[in-house]
Amino acid sequence: MEQTRFICLILFLEVSYGKRNDSSICSTSDNPEKCCSGNRIINGNCTECVGFIGENCVTPCPVNYYGVQCDSECNCTEEEECNPYVGCLHTMCKMFIM
């Protein structure tokens, strides 16, 4: 049980902050440091959406999709659920991540 909790936590931490993307700044006259769609500011840097899509990462992934820009599709077993951050995740992990 403790090992499952640790693995679930590591998976969550790996995807929680996304991947920094320095080429994702879409400057405007009003905001020279505006992030492009599909990115949001985390710690002062534009970072790709994980588990979300769109402007400022406010739209959750559609059902059965996950990951960066929701570009991956889940194919889960009966013991798993599609987590918008990491994909198929054993239902035991759900209590540690959500």
mmCIF file of C-alpha atoms in Angstrom:
data_model
loop_
_atom_site.group_PDB
_atom_site.id
_atom_site.type_symbol
_atom_site.label_atom_id
_atom_site.label_comp_id
_atom_site.label_asym_id
_atom_site.label_seq_id
_atom_site.Cartn_x
_atom_site.Cartn_y
_atom_site.Cartn_z
ATOM 1 C CA MET A 1 0.000 0.000 0.000
ATOM 2 C CA GLU A 2 2.791 2.434 0.902
ATOM 3 C CA GLN A 3 4.646 1.637 -2.326
ATOM 4 C CA THR A 4 1.478 2.299 -4.357
ATOM 5 C CA ARG A 5 1.059 5.648 -2.610
ATOM 6 C CA PHE A 6 4.666 6.581 -3.427
ATOM 7 C CA ILE A 7 4.322 5.631 -7.109
ATOM 8 C CA CYS A 8 1.078 7.588 -7.424
ATOM 9 C CA LEU A 9 2.687 10.641 -5.838
ATOM 10 C CA ILE A 10 5.675 10.510 -8.203
ATOM 11 C CA LEU A 11 3.359 10.277 -11.232
ATOM 12 C CA PHE A 12 1.391 13.257 -10.009
ATOM 13 C CA LEU A 13 4.450 15.400 -9.343
ATOM 14 C CA GLU A 14 5.974 14.645 -12.742
ATOM 15 C CA VAL A 15 3.004 16.057 -14.602
ATOM 16 C CA SER A 16 1.748 18.721 -12.226
ATOM 17 C CA TYR A 17 4.014 21.429 -13.518
ATOM 18 C CA GLY A 18 4.121 20.570 -17.208
ATOM 19 C CA LYS A 19 7.067 21.157 -19.472
ATOM 20 C CA ARG A 20 8.651 24.574 -19.783
ATOM 21 C CA ASN A 21 8.407 25.911 -23.293
ATOM 22 C CA ASP A 22 10.437 29.082 -23.951
ATOM 23 C CA SER A 23 9.104 29.388 -27.511
ATOM 24 C CA SER A 24 5.517 29.626 -26.269
ATOM 25 C CA ILE A 25 5.390 33.385 -25.708
ATOM 26 C CA CYS A 26 2.876 35.083 -28.003
ATOM 27 C CA SER A 27 3.510 38.753 -27.366
ATOM 28 C CA THR A 28 0.786 41.315 -27.922
ATOM 29 C CA SER A 29 0.937 45.090 -27.723
ATOM 30 C CA ASP A 30 -0.962 44.873 -24.414
ATOM 31 C CA ASN A 31 1.047 42.003 -22.964
ATOM 32 C CA PRO A 32 4.599 41.357 -24.228
ATOM 33 C CA GLU A 33 4.912 38.214 -22.084
ATOM 34 C CA LYS A 34 1.570 36.590 -22.947
ATOM 35 C CA CYS A 35 1.656 32.807 -23.201
ATOM 36 C CA CYS A 36 0.378 31.196 -26.378
ATOM 37 C CA SER A 37 -2.791 29.105 -26.280
ATOM 38 C CA GLY A 38 -2.056 25.724 -24.723
ATOM 39 C CA ASN A 39 0.303 27.271 -22.172
ATOM 40 C CA ARG A 40 0.072 29.051 -18.842
ATOM 41 C CA ILE A 41 2.462 30.925 -16.605
ATOM 42 C CA ILE A 42 4.021 28.863 -13.818
ATOM 43 C CA ASN A 43 6.806 30.457 -11.778
ATOM 44 C CA GLY A 44 7.159 33.212 -14.373
ATOM 45 C CA ASN A 45 7.559 30.858 -17.348
ATOM 46 C CA CYS A 46 5.154 29.743 -20.059
ATOM 47 C CA THR A 47 4.524 26.048 -19.475
ATOM 48 C CA GLU A 48 2.546 23.603 -21.627
ATOM 49 C CA CYS A 49 -0.870 22.527 -20.372
ATOM 50 C CA VAL A 50 -1.052 19.076 -18.805
ATOM 51 C CA GLY A 51 -4.564 17.737 -18.317
ATOM 52 C CA PHE A 52 -6.007 20.894 -19.857
ATOM 53 C CA ILE A 53 -6.114 22.696 -23.199
ATOM 54 C CA GLY A 54 -6.733 26.185 -24.532
ATOM 55 C CA GLU A 55 -6.019 29.714 -23.416
ATOM 56 C CA ASN A 56 -4.409 29.657 -19.932
ATOM 57 C CA CYS A 57 -5.123 25.913 -19.638
ATOM 58 C CA VAL A 58 -8.673 26.383 -18.371
ATOM 59 C CA THR A 59 -10.463 23.711 -20.449
ATOM 60 C CA PRO A 60 -10.148 20.191 -18.994
ATOM 61 C CA CYS A 61 -9.198 17.330 -21.299
ATOM 62 C CA PRO A 62 -12.138 15.654 -23.029
ATOM 63 C CA VAL A 63 -13.208 12.312 -21.549
ATOM 64 C CA ASN A 64 -10.619 9.562 -22.222
ATOM 65 C CA TYR A 65 -7.839 12.004 -23.192
ATOM 66 C CA TYR A 66 -4.854 13.071 -21.103
ATOM 67 C CA GLY A 67 -1.401 14.600 -20.979
ATOM 68 C CA VAL A 68 0.272 17.567 -22.618
ATOM 69 C CA GLN A 69 -2.351 19.382 -24.699
ATOM 70 C CA CYS A 70 -4.646 16.353 -24.094
ATOM 71 C CA ASP A 71 -2.971 14.710 -27.077
ATOM 72 C CA SER A 72 -2.993 11.131 -25.735
ATOM 73 C CA GLU A 73 -5.969 8.779 -25.553
ATOM 74 C CA CYS A 74 -6.655 6.376 -22.688
ATOM 75 C CA ASN A 75 -7.250 2.679 -23.216
ATOM 76 C CA CYS A 76 -7.816 1.647 -19.608
ATOM 77 C CA THR A 77 -8.645 -1.717 -18.078
ATOM 78 C CA GLU A 78 -11.610 -2.258 -15.758
ATOM 79 C CA GLU A 79 -9.362 -1.600 -12.731
ATOM 80 C CA GLU A 80 -8.190 1.731 -14.119
ATOM 81 C CA GLU A 81 -9.615 5.164 -14.792
ATOM 82 C CA CYS A 82 -8.412 7.786 -17.241
ATOM 83 C CA ASN A 83 -6.617 10.496 -15.299
ATOM 84 C CA PRO A 84 -6.317 13.756 -17.300
ATOM 85 C CA TYR A 85 -2.680 14.176 -16.192
ATOM 86 C CA VAL A 86 -1.127 10.710 -16.542
ATOM 87 C CA GLY A 87 -3.626 8.528 -18.429
ATOM 88 C CA CYS A 88 -4.739 5.125 -17.167
ATOM 89 C CA LEU A 89 -4.291 4.987 -13.449
ATOM 90 C CA HIS A 90 -5.196 2.175 -11.090
ATOM 91 C CA THR A 91 -8.247 3.124 -9.044
ATOM 92 C CA MET A 92 -6.171 2.777 -5.839
ATOM 93 C CA CYS A 93 -4.109 5.787 -6.964
ATOM 94 C CA LYS A 94 -7.216 7.940 -7.333
ATOM 95 C CA MET A 95 -7.461 8.520 -3.580
ATOM 96 C CA PHE A 96 -3.887 9.874 -3.507
ATOM 97 C CA ILE A 97 -4.023 12.144 -6.553
ATOM 98 C CA MET A 98 -7.495 13.634 -6.756
#
